PDB file of C-alpha atoms and ligand atoms in Angstrom:
ATOM      1  CA  MET Y  10      27.038  -4.972  11.683  1.00 33.00           C
ATOM      2  CA  THR Y  11      28.832  -4.771  14.982  1.00 32.00           C
ATOM      3  CA  ALA Y  12      27.634  -3.855  18.426  1.00 33.00           C
ATOM      4  CA  PRO Y  13      27.897  -0.121  19.173  1.00 32.00           C
ATOM      5  CA  GLU Y  14      29.817   1.048  22.232  1.00 31.00           C
ATOM      6  CA  LEU Y  15      27.444   1.703  25.098  1.00 31.00           C
ATOM      7  CA  SER Y  16      28.786   4.352  27.391  1.00 30.00           C
ATOM      8  CA  ASN Y  17      26.004   4.043  29.907  1.00 32.00           C
ATOM      9  CA  PRO Y  18      24.976   0.570  31.052  1.00 32.00           C
ATOM     10  CA  SER Y  19      21.819   0.665  33.164  1.00 34.00           C
ATOM     11  CA  VAL Y  20      22.679   1.105  36.821  1.00 32.00           C
ATOM     12  CA  LYS Y  21      19.795   1.661  39.196  1.00 34.00           C
ATOM     13  CA  THR Y  22      19.917   2.736  42.831  1.00 35.00           C
ATOM     14  CA  ASP Y  23      17.264   1.379  45.118  1.00 38.00           C
ATOM     15  CA  SER Y  24      16.563   4.395  47.320  1.00 44.00           C
ATOM     16  CA  ALA Y  25      14.874   2.287  50.034  1.00 44.00           C
ATOM     17  CA  ASN Y  26      18.030   0.476  51.063  1.00 46.00           C
ATOM     18  CA  GLN Y  27      20.601   2.613  49.218  1.00 46.00           C
ATOM     19  CA  GLN Y  28      22.030  -0.434  47.492  1.00 52.00           C
ATOM     20  CA  SER Y  29      23.112  -0.290  43.894  1.00 58.00           C
ATOM     21  CA  GLN Y  30      21.624  -2.872  41.636  1.00 66.00           C
ATOM     22  CA  VAL Y  31      23.236  -3.411  38.259  1.00 69.00           C
ATOM     23  CA  LEU Y  32      20.582  -4.310  35.728  1.00 65.00           C
ATOM     24  CA  PRO Y  33      21.437  -6.234  32.576  1.00 63.00           C
ATOM     25  CA  GLU Y  34      22.863  -3.978  29.879  1.00 71.00           C
ATOM     26  CA  ARG Y  35      20.084  -2.625  27.703  1.00 83.00           C
ATOM     27  CA  PHE Y  36      20.554  -1.585  24.089  1.00 95.00           C
ATOM     28  CA  PRO Y  37      18.244   0.640  22.056  1.00 97.00           C
ATOM     29  CA  VAL Y  38      15.452  -1.091  20.122  1.00 98.00           C
ATOM     30  CA  ILE Y  39      13.542   0.384  17.174  1.00 98.00           C
ATOM     31  CA  CYS Y  40      10.422  -1.506  16.064  1.00 98.00           C
ATOM     32  CA  ILE Y  41       9.037  -1.153  12.559  1.00 98.00           C
ATOM     33  CA  ASP Y  42       5.750  -3.057  12.281  1.00 98.00           C
ATOM     34  CA  GLY Y  43       3.128  -3.166   9.572  1.00 98.00           C
ATOM     35  CA  PRO Y  44       1.769  -5.185   6.651  1.00 98.00           C
ATOM     36  CA  SER Y  45       3.969  -6.555   3.877  1.00 93.00           C
ATOM     37  CA  GLY Y  46       4.716  -4.162   1.058  1.00 94.00           C
ATOM     38  CA  ALA Y  47       4.444  -1.019   3.189  1.00 97.00           C
ATOM     39  CA  GLY Y  48       8.211  -0.456   2.938  1.00 96.00           C
ATOM     40  CA  LYS Y  49       9.249  -1.706   6.401  1.00 96.00           C
ATOM     41  CA  GLY Y  50      12.143  -3.803   5.126  1.00 93.00           C
ATOM     42  CA  THR Y  51      13.773  -0.918   3.277  1.00 94.00           C
ATOM     43  CA  VAL Y  52      13.438   1.507   6.177  1.00 97.00           C
ATOM     44  CA  ALA Y  53      14.602  -1.065   8.724  1.00 96.00           C
ATOM     45  CA  TRP Y  54      17.632  -1.912   6.605  1.00 92.00           C
ATOM     46  CA  ARG Y  55      18.612   1.757   6.162  1.00 95.00           C
ATOM     47  CA  LEU Y  56      18.180   2.534   9.864  1.00 97.00           C
ATOM     48  CA  ALA Y  57      20.275  -0.479  10.869  1.00 94.00           C
ATOM     49  CA  GLN Y  58      22.999   0.535   8.418  1.00 92.00           C
ATOM     50  CA  SER Y  59      23.091   4.177   9.571  1.00 96.00           C
ATOM     51  CA  LEU Y  60      23.092   3.291  13.248  1.00 97.00           C
ATOM     52  CA  ASP Y  61      25.301   0.202  13.009  1.00 94.00           C
ATOM     53  CA  TYR Y  62      22.555  -1.807  14.725  1.00 95.00           C
ATOM     54  CA  GLN Y  63      21.577  -5.411  14.126  1.00 92.00           C
ATOM     55  CA  LEU Y  64      18.529  -6.101  11.998  1.00 92.00           C
ATOM     56  CA  LEU Y  65      15.812  -8.557  12.945  1.00 94.00           C
ATOM     57  CA  ASP Y  66      13.668  -9.642   9.991  1.00 92.00           C
ATOM     58  CA  SER Y  67      11.093 -11.494  12.076  1.00 96.00           C
ATOM     59  CA  GLY Y  68       8.997 -12.330   9.003  1.00 96.00           C
ATOM     60  CA  ALA Y  69      11.889 -14.507   7.819  1.00 93.00           C
ATOM     61  CA  LEU Y  70      11.486 -16.670  10.927  1.00 95.00           C
ATOM     62  CA  TYR Y  71       7.845 -17.354  10.148  1.00 97.00           C
ATOM     63  CA  ARG Y  72       8.717 -17.889   6.485  1.00 96.00           C
ATOM     64  CA  ILE Y  73      11.280 -20.545   7.441  1.00 96.00           C
ATOM     65  CA  VAL Y  74       8.764 -22.329   9.646  1.00 96.00           C
ATOM     66  CA  GLY Y  75       6.142 -22.076   6.889  1.00 96.00           C
ATOM     67  CA  LEU Y  76       8.510 -23.439   4.251  1.00 94.00           C
ATOM     68  CA  LYS Y  77       9.741 -26.268   6.454  1.00 95.00           C
ATOM     69  CA  ALA Y  78       6.165 -27.134   7.424  1.00 95.00           C
ATOM     70  CA  PHE Y  79       5.254 -27.289   3.746  1.00 93.00           C
ATOM     71  CA  GLU Y  80       8.282 -29.463   2.945  1.00 93.00           C
ATOM     72  CA  ALA Y  81       7.354 -31.765   5.824  1.00 94.00           C
ATOM     73  CA  GLY Y  82       3.852 -32.178   4.381  1.00 92.00           C
ATOM     74  CA  LEU Y  83       2.146 -30.320   7.210  1.00 93.00           C
ATOM     75  CA  LEU Y  84       0.524 -27.815   4.820  1.00 90.00           C
ATOM     76  CA  GLY Y  85      -1.407 -28.729   1.681  1.00 74.00           C
ATOM     77  CA  ALA Y  86      -0.114 -27.531  -1.712  1.00 66.00           C
ATOM     78  CA  ASP Y  87      -2.234 -24.409  -1.310  1.00 64.00           C
ATOM     79  CA  GLY Y  88      -1.598 -24.330   2.419  1.00 56.00           C
ATOM     80  CA  SER Y  89      -5.185 -25.309   3.116  1.00 62.00           C
ATOM     81  CA  LYS Y  90      -4.686 -28.623   4.928  1.00 67.00           C
ATOM     82  CA  THR Y  91      -5.679 -28.679   8.602  1.00 82.00           C
ATOM     83  CA  ILE Y  92      -2.428 -28.336  10.462  1.00 89.00           C
ATOM     84  CA  ASP Y  93      -1.221 -30.933  12.961  1.00 92.00           C
ATOM     85  CA  GLU Y  94      -0.305 -28.470  15.726  1.00 94.00           C
ATOM     86  CA  ALA Y  95       1.836 -30.890  17.755  1.00 95.00           C
ATOM     87  CA  ALA Y  96       3.916 -31.795  14.687  1.00 96.00           C
ATOM     88  CA  LEU Y  97       4.249 -28.124  13.745  1.00 96.00           C
ATOM     89  CA  LEU Y  98       5.491 -27.207  17.196  1.00 97.00           C
ATOM     90  CA  GLN Y  99       7.958 -30.081  17.200  1.00 97.00           C
ATOM     91  CA  LEU Y 100       9.249 -28.975  13.804  1.00 97.00           C
ATOM     92  CA  THR Y 101       9.587 -25.344  14.954  1.00 97.00           C
ATOM     93  CA  GLN Y 102      11.518 -26.380  18.042  1.00 96.00           C
ATOM     94  CA  SER Y 103      13.873 -28.525  15.948  1.00 96.00           C
ATOM     95  CA  LEU Y 104      15.019 -25.574  13.816  1.00 95.00           C
ATOM     96  CA  ASP Y 105      18.334 -23.957  14.614  1.00 94.00           C
ATOM     97  CA  ILE Y 106      18.004 -20.545  12.961  1.00 91.00           C
ATOM     98  CA  ALA Y 107      20.746 -17.930  12.598  1.00 88.00           C
ATOM     99  CA  PHE Y 108      21.014 -14.657  10.653  1.00 83.00           C
ATOM    100  CA  GLU Y 109      24.108 -13.444   8.861  1.00 83.00           C
ATOM    101  CA  LEU Y 110      24.636 -10.105   7.174  1.00 75.00           C
ATOM    102  CA  ASN Y 111      25.453 -10.542   3.476  1.00 76.00           C
ATOM    103  CA  ASN Y 112      27.313  -7.414   2.387  1.00 74.00           C
ATOM    104  CA  THR Y 113      27.222  -8.467  -1.265  1.00 76.00           C
ATOM    105  CA  SER Y 114      23.455  -8.820  -1.610  1.00 70.00           C
ATOM    106  CA  GLY Y 115      22.740  -6.196   1.030  1.00 67.00           C
ATOM    107  CA  ARG Y 116      20.337  -8.607   2.722  1.00 70.00           C
ATOM    108  CA  ILE Y 117      20.262 -10.868   5.715  1.00 75.00           C
ATOM    109  CA  ASP Y 118      21.095 -14.477   4.925  1.00 83.00           C
ATOM    110  CA  ILE Y 119      19.225 -17.071   6.924  1.00 86.00           C
ATOM    111  CA  ILE Y 120      20.967 -20.212   8.062  1.00 92.00           C
ATOM    112  CA  VAL Y 121      18.787 -23.091   9.201  1.00 93.00           C
ATOM    113  CA  ASN Y 122      20.350 -26.166  10.729  1.00 92.00           C
ATOM    114  CA  ASP Y 123      23.697 -25.051   9.200  1.00 91.00           C
ATOM    115  CA  GLU Y 124      22.216 -24.660   5.708  1.00 91.00           C
ATOM    116  CA  ARG Y 125      21.895 -21.301   3.970  1.00 90.00           C
ATOM    117  CA  VAL Y 126      18.303 -20.755   2.874  1.00 87.00           C
ATOM    118  CA  GLY Y 127      17.943 -19.315  -0.623  1.00 81.00           C
ATOM    119  CA  GLU Y 128      15.748 -16.530  -1.926  1.00 81.00           C
ATOM    120  CA  GLN Y 129      12.814 -18.935  -2.348  1.00 83.00           C
ATOM    121  CA  VAL Y 130      11.816 -18.097   1.206  1.00 90.00           C
ATOM    122  CA  ARG Y 131      10.969 -14.544   0.070  1.00 87.00           C
ATOM    123  CA  ASN Y 132       8.295 -15.399  -2.479  1.00 89.00           C
ATOM    124  CA  GLU Y 133       4.583 -14.785  -1.976  1.00 89.00           C
ATOM    125  CA  THR Y 134       3.698 -18.484  -1.716  1.00 91.00           C
ATOM    126  CA  VAL Y 135       6.034 -18.894   1.256  1.00 94.00           C
ATOM    127  CA  GLY Y 136       4.689 -15.612   2.676  1.00 94.00           C
ATOM    128  CA  GLY Y 137       1.257 -17.279   2.680  1.00 93.00           C
ATOM    129  CA  TYR Y 138       2.604 -20.380   4.464  1.00 94.00           C
ATOM    130  CA  ALA Y 139       4.272 -18.077   7.008  1.00 96.00           C
ATOM    131  CA  SER Y 140       1.041 -16.268   7.687  1.00 95.00           C
ATOM    132  CA  LYS Y 141      -0.729 -19.613   8.261  1.00 94.00           C
ATOM    133  CA  VAL Y 142       1.785 -21.042  10.738  1.00 96.00           C
ATOM    134  CA  ALA Y 143       2.025 -17.646  12.479  1.00 97.00           C
ATOM    135  CA  VAL Y 144      -1.513 -17.963  13.893  1.00 96.00           C
ATOM    136  CA  PHE Y 145      -0.405 -20.661  16.364  1.00 96.00           C
ATOM    137  CA  PRO Y 146       0.529 -19.266  19.790  1.00 97.00           C
ATOM    138  CA  GLU Y 147       2.916 -22.178  20.466  1.00 96.00           C
ATOM    139  CA  VAL Y 148       4.870 -21.402  17.290  1.00 97.00           C
ATOM    140  CA  ARG Y 149       5.106 -17.719  18.260  1.00 98.00           C
ATOM    141  CA  GLN Y 150       6.204 -18.639  21.766  1.00 97.00           C
ATOM    142  CA  ALA Y 151       8.906 -20.959  20.383  1.00 96.00           C
ATOM    143  CA  LEU Y 152      10.343 -18.074  18.332  1.00 97.00           C
ATOM    144  CA  LEU Y 153      10.087 -15.419  21.045  1.00 97.00           C
ATOM    145  CA  GLN Y 154      13.356 -15.920  22.912  1.00 94.00           C
ATOM    146  CA  LEU Y 155      15.450 -16.004  19.754  1.00 92.00           C
ATOM    147  CA  GLN Y 156      14.034 -12.598  18.797  1.00 95.00           C
ATOM    148  CA  GLN Y 157      14.407 -11.060  22.248  1.00 95.00           C
ATOM    149  CA  ASP Y 158      17.999 -12.312  22.524  1.00 92.00           C
ATOM    150  CA  MET Y 159      18.935 -10.172  19.541  1.00 91.00           C
ATOM    151  CA  ALA Y 160      18.455  -7.066  21.658  1.00 94.00           C
ATOM    152  CA  THR Y 161      20.969  -8.231  24.255  1.00 92.00           C
ATOM    153  CA  ARG Y 162      24.010  -7.885  22.013  1.00 88.00           C
ATOM    154  CA  SER Y 163      23.696  -4.462  20.373  1.00 92.00           C
ATOM    155  CA  GLY Y 164      21.190  -1.885  19.223  1.00 96.00           C
ATOM    156  CA  LEU Y 165      18.434  -3.474  17.159  1.00 97.00           C
ATOM    157  CA  VAL Y 166      16.005  -2.565  14.417  1.00 97.00           C
ATOM    158  CA  ALA Y 167      13.190  -5.127  14.469  1.00 97.00           C
ATOM    159  CA  ASP Y 168      10.840  -5.512  11.494  1.00 97.00           C
ATOM    160  CA  GLY Y 169       7.581  -7.456  11.841  1.00 98.00           C
ATOM    161  CA  ARG Y 170       3.964  -7.410  12.965  1.00 98.00           C
ATOM    162  CA  ASP Y 171       4.177  -7.693  16.762  1.00 98.00           C
ATOM    163  CA  MET Y 172       7.577  -6.190  17.524  1.00 98.00           C
ATOM    164  CA  GLY Y 173       6.175  -3.205  19.392  1.00 98.00           C
ATOM    165  CA  THR Y 174       3.179  -4.959  20.935  1.00 98.00           C
ATOM    166  CA  VAL Y 175       4.595  -8.305  22.105  1.00 98.00           C
ATOM    167  CA  VAL Y 176       8.279  -8.949  21.446  1.00 98.00           C
ATOM    168  CA  PHE Y 177       9.730  -5.585  22.549  1.00 98.00           C
ATOM    169  CA  PRO Y 178       6.986  -3.808  24.494  1.00 98.00           C
ATOM    170  CA  ASP Y 179       9.594  -1.496  26.093  1.00 97.00           C
ATOM    171  CA  ALA Y 180      11.233  -0.506  22.796  1.00 98.00           C
ATOM    172  CA  ASP Y 181      12.656   3.015  22.495  1.00 98.00           C
ATOM    173  CA  VAL Y 182      10.886   3.677  19.189  1.00 98.00           C
ATOM    174  CA  LYS Y 183       7.769   2.063  17.743  1.00 98.00           C
ATOM    175  CA  VAL Y 184       6.549   2.760  14.245  1.00 98.00           C
ATOM    176  CA  TYR Y 185       3.614   1.143  12.445  1.00 98.00           C
ATOM    177  CA  LEU Y 186       4.207   1.652   8.743  1.00 98.00           C
ATOM    178  CA  THR Y 187       1.183   0.956   6.626  1.00 98.00           C
ATOM    179  CA  ALA Y 188      -0.129   1.588   3.077  1.00 98.00           C
ATOM    180  CA  SER Y 189      -3.361   0.797   1.273  1.00 98.00           C
ATOM    181  CA  PRO Y 190      -3.611  -2.718  -0.216  1.00 98.00           C
ATOM    182  CA  GLU Y 191      -3.933  -1.075  -3.670  1.00 98.00           C
ATOM    183  CA  ALA Y 192      -0.690   0.900  -3.262  1.00 98.00           C
ATOM    184  CA  ARG Y 193       1.130  -2.203  -2.048  1.00 98.00           C
ATOM    185  CA  ALA Y 194      -0.212  -4.293  -4.930  1.00 97.00           C
ATOM    186  CA  GLU Y 195       0.945  -1.641  -7.424  1.00 97.00           C
ATOM    187  CA  ARG Y 196       4.432  -1.656  -5.901  1.00 96.00           C
ATOM    188  CA  ARG Y 197       4.562  -5.437  -6.132  1.00 94.00           C
ATOM    189  CA  VAL Y 198       3.510  -5.329  -9.786  1.00 96.00           C
ATOM    190  CA  CYS Y 199       6.342  -2.850 -10.512  1.00 95.00           C
ATOM    191  CA  GLN Y 200       8.897  -5.048  -8.700  1.00 90.00           C
ATOM    192  CA  LEU Y 201       7.847  -8.138 -10.645  1.00 90.00           C
ATOM    193  CA  GLU Y 202       7.800  -6.315 -13.978  1.00 94.00           C
ATOM    194  CA  GLN Y 203      11.243  -4.857 -13.317  1.00 93.00           C
ATOM    195  CA  ALA Y 204      12.433  -8.407 -12.674  1.00 87.00           C
ATOM    196  CA  GLY Y 205      11.022  -9.378 -16.087  1.00 91.00           C
ATOM    197  CA  GLN Y 206       8.125 -11.389 -14.624  1.00 89.00           C
ATOM    198  CA  VAL Y 207       4.449 -11.295 -15.532  1.00 90.00           C
ATOM    199  CA  ALA Y 208       2.309  -9.675 -12.837  1.00 92.00           C
ATOM    200  CA  ASP Y 209      -1.438  -9.943 -12.340  1.00 95.00           C
ATOM    201  CA  TYR Y 210      -2.564  -6.908 -10.326  1.00 97.00           C
ATOM    202  CA  GLN Y 211      -5.952  -8.358  -9.313  1.00 98.00           C
ATOM    203  CA  ALA Y 212      -4.463 -11.671  -8.162  1.00 96.00           C
ATOM    204  CA  ILE Y 213      -1.777  -9.848  -6.167  1.00 96.00           C
ATOM    205  CA  LEU Y 214      -4.347  -7.540  -4.568  1.00 97.00           C
ATOM    206  CA  THR Y 215      -6.517 -10.508  -3.552  1.00 97.00           C
ATOM    207  CA  THR Y 216      -3.513 -12.294  -1.992  1.00 95.00           C
ATOM    208  CA  ILE Y 217      -2.445  -9.171  -0.106  1.00 97.00           C
ATOM    209  CA  LYS Y 218      -5.941  -8.666   1.320  1.00 97.00           C
ATOM    210  CA  ALA Y 219      -6.210 -12.321   2.382  1.00 96.00           C
ATOM    211  CA  ARG Y 220      -2.845 -12.188   4.153  1.00 96.00           C
ATOM    212  CA  ASP Y 221      -3.685  -8.859   5.864  1.00 97.00           C
ATOM    213  CA  ASP Y 222      -6.967 -10.321   7.033  1.00 97.00           C
ATOM    214  CA  ARG Y 223      -5.288 -13.372   8.586  1.00 96.00           C
ATOM    215  CA  ASP Y 224      -2.442 -11.358  10.166  1.00 97.00           C
ATOM    216  CA  GLU Y 225      -4.702  -8.642  11.573  1.00 98.00           C
ATOM    217  CA  ASN Y 226      -7.501 -10.852  12.861  1.00 98.00           C
ATOM    218  CA  ARG Y 227      -5.703 -13.759  14.501  1.00 97.00           C
ATOM    219  CA  SER Y 228      -6.217 -13.974  18.247  1.00 97.00           C
ATOM    220  CA  THR Y 229      -2.525 -14.090  19.224  1.00 97.00           C
ATOM    221  CA  ALA Y 230      -0.233 -11.122  18.507  1.00 98.00           C
ATOM    222  CA  PRO Y 231      -2.293  -9.684  15.635  1.00 98.00           C
ATOM    223  CA  SER Y 232      -0.652  -7.140  13.382  1.00 98.00           C
ATOM    224  CA  LYS Y 233      -1.631  -3.763  14.861  1.00 98.00           C
ATOM    225  CA  PRO Y 234       0.018  -0.558  16.046  1.00 98.00           C
ATOM    226  CA  ALA Y 235       1.199  -0.479  19.657  1.00 98.00           C
ATOM    227  CA  SER Y 236      -0.687   2.149  21.645  1.00 98.00           C
ATOM    228  CA  ASP Y 237       2.510   4.236  21.768  1.00 98.00           C
ATOM    229  CA  ALA Y 238       3.486   3.785  18.109  1.00 98.00           C
ATOM    230  CA  LEU Y 239       3.805   6.421  15.419  1.00 98.00           C
ATOM    231  CA  VAL Y 240       1.450   5.334  12.618  1.00 98.00           C
ATOM    232  CA  LEU Y 241       2.641   6.355   9.178  1.00 98.00           C
ATOM    233  CA  ASP Y 242       0.802   5.737   5.892  1.00 98.00           C
ATOM    234  CA  SER Y 243       3.300   5.382   3.055  1.00 98.00           C
ATOM    235  CA  SER Y 244       0.694   4.997   0.255  1.00 98.00           C
ATOM    236  CA  ALA Y 245       1.555   8.303  -1.380  1.00 97.00           C
ATOM    237  CA  LEU Y 246       5.092   8.790  -0.074  1.00 97.00           C
ATOM    238  CA  PRO Y 247       8.379   8.027  -1.822  1.00 96.00           C
ATOM    239  CA  ALA Y 248      10.695   5.668   0.096  1.00 95.00           C
ATOM    240  CA  ASP Y 249      13.215   8.444   0.841  1.00 97.00           C
ATOM    241  CA  VAL Y 250      10.566  10.618   2.463  1.00 98.00           C
ATOM    242  CA  VAL Y 251       9.342   7.691   4.582  1.00 98.00           C
ATOM    243  CA  TYR Y 252      12.896   7.026   5.715  1.00 98.00           C
ATOM    244  CA  GLU Y 253      13.555  10.686   6.586  1.00 98.00           C
ATOM    245  CA  GLN Y 254      10.303  10.971   8.548  1.00 98.00           C
ATOM    246  CA  ILE Y 255      11.049   7.836  10.559  1.00 98.00           C
ATOM    247  CA  LYS Y 256      14.646   8.871  11.110  1.00 98.00           C
ATOM    248  CA  SER Y 257      13.566  12.236  12.455  1.00 98.00           C
ATOM    249  CA  TYR Y 258      10.989  10.529  14.716  1.00 98.00           C
ATOM    250  CA  CYS Y 259      13.760   8.269  16.050  1.00 98.00           C
ATOM    251  CA  GLN Y 260      15.843  11.388  16.783  1.00 98.00           C
ATOM    252  CA  GLN Y 261      12.911  12.940  18.662  1.00 98.00           C
ATOM    253  CA  GLN Y 262      12.779   9.753  20.744  1.00 97.00           C
ATOM    254  CA  GLY Y 263      16.450  10.110  21.679  1.00 96.00           C
ATOM    255  CA  ILE Y 264      18.207   7.923  19.110  1.00 97.00           C
ATOM    256  CA  CYS Y 265      21.465   9.549  17.963  1.00 95.00           C
ATOM    257  CA  PHE Y 266      22.532   9.144  14.338  1.00 94.00           C
TER     258      PHE Y 266
HETATM  259  O1   DC L 319       7.045  -9.653   6.884  1.00 97.51           O
HETATM  260  P1   DC L 319       6.821 -10.899   6.022  1.00 97.51           P
HETATM  261  O2   DC L 319       5.978 -10.646   4.810  1.00 97.51           O
HETATM  262  O3   DC L 319       8.120 -11.544   5.667  1.00 97.51           O
HETATM  263  O4   DC L 319       6.010 -11.903   6.982  1.00 97.51           O
HETATM  264  C1   DC L 319       5.509 -13.129   6.522  1.00 97.51           C
HETATM  265  C2   DC L 319       4.364 -13.573   7.430  1.00 97.51           C
HETATM  266  O5   DC L 319       4.883 -13.925   8.700  1.00 97.51           O
HETATM  267  C3   DC L 319       3.301 -12.514   7.698  1.00 97.51           C
HETATM  268  O6   DC L 319       2.263 -12.561   6.745  1.00 97.51           O
HETATM  269  C4   DC L 319       2.815 -12.870   9.071  1.00 97.51           C
HETATM  270  C5   DC L 319       3.982 -13.546   9.729  1.00 97.51           C
HETATM  271  N1   DC L 319       4.672 -12.681  10.697  1.00 97.51           N
HETATM  272  C6   DC L 319       4.151 -12.619  11.962  1.00 97.51           C
HETATM  273  O7   DC L 319       3.133 -13.209  12.241  1.00 97.51           O
HETATM  274  N2   DC L 319       4.803 -11.893  12.913  1.00 97.51           N
HETATM  275  C7   DC L 319       5.911 -11.222  12.626  1.00 97.51           C
HETATM  276  N3   DC L 319       6.529 -10.528  13.584  1.00 97.51           N
HETATM  277  C8   DC L 319       6.440 -11.244  11.322  1.00 97.51           C
HETATM  278  C9   DC L 319       5.770 -11.956  10.358  1.00 97.51           C
END
């Protein structure tokens, strides 16, 4: 995805002294927050494609930190070990993370310290590690600039939990896409079965609820709608309808497709 042409960089006139002050160029930002399995990734991907914006999959950042923390022995096998916060912060700061669009897979590849990270980062176990390291304010702070920098190059669609509340509080569009834990567990079961894997609905539902609980109740940047966000429940809606509703909301907010 390339940066769109911006015809109108922000130029502000200070009426008090009649001097023109050129502010840094500002590109449109669309935030799609909400719990995992609500359909954020699909919508964010389609919006970024249609608008030729960059895509920020912020969950991938926390997944990388979670995976690396596990590999470094900072998390127990079930992620239950008490975490050495200083070591975790040091590890987070040592990671050089970059995103690259993979046109073949239609996903964002993640490159950490010059190594391409495989699909293992996307599984539920790593999602759990991510959720555990994400409670630490120092870890979130260490990842903040990298995320905010992505909005300085082109339009951006940002997918996460705190995009609209913390990372991009001045975003042009904020959506909180949610769905009941039961609907999300059913979707996950379908995905796994389609991939030929065995799926245990009850176990998946329990994991989803535990992760929601941790993400929504942590003290720093909990997953919640921004006060100016559109809240949309996708439990009973097909993906295409969700996309069309969000697209039309973006248009109402001044985003041109
Ligand atoms: O969106 P995801 O499932 O890939 O996210 C994995 C975990 O990372 C999620 O359970 C909580 C954490 N996360 C976060 O704290 N803040 C974000 N902006 C994105 C994800």
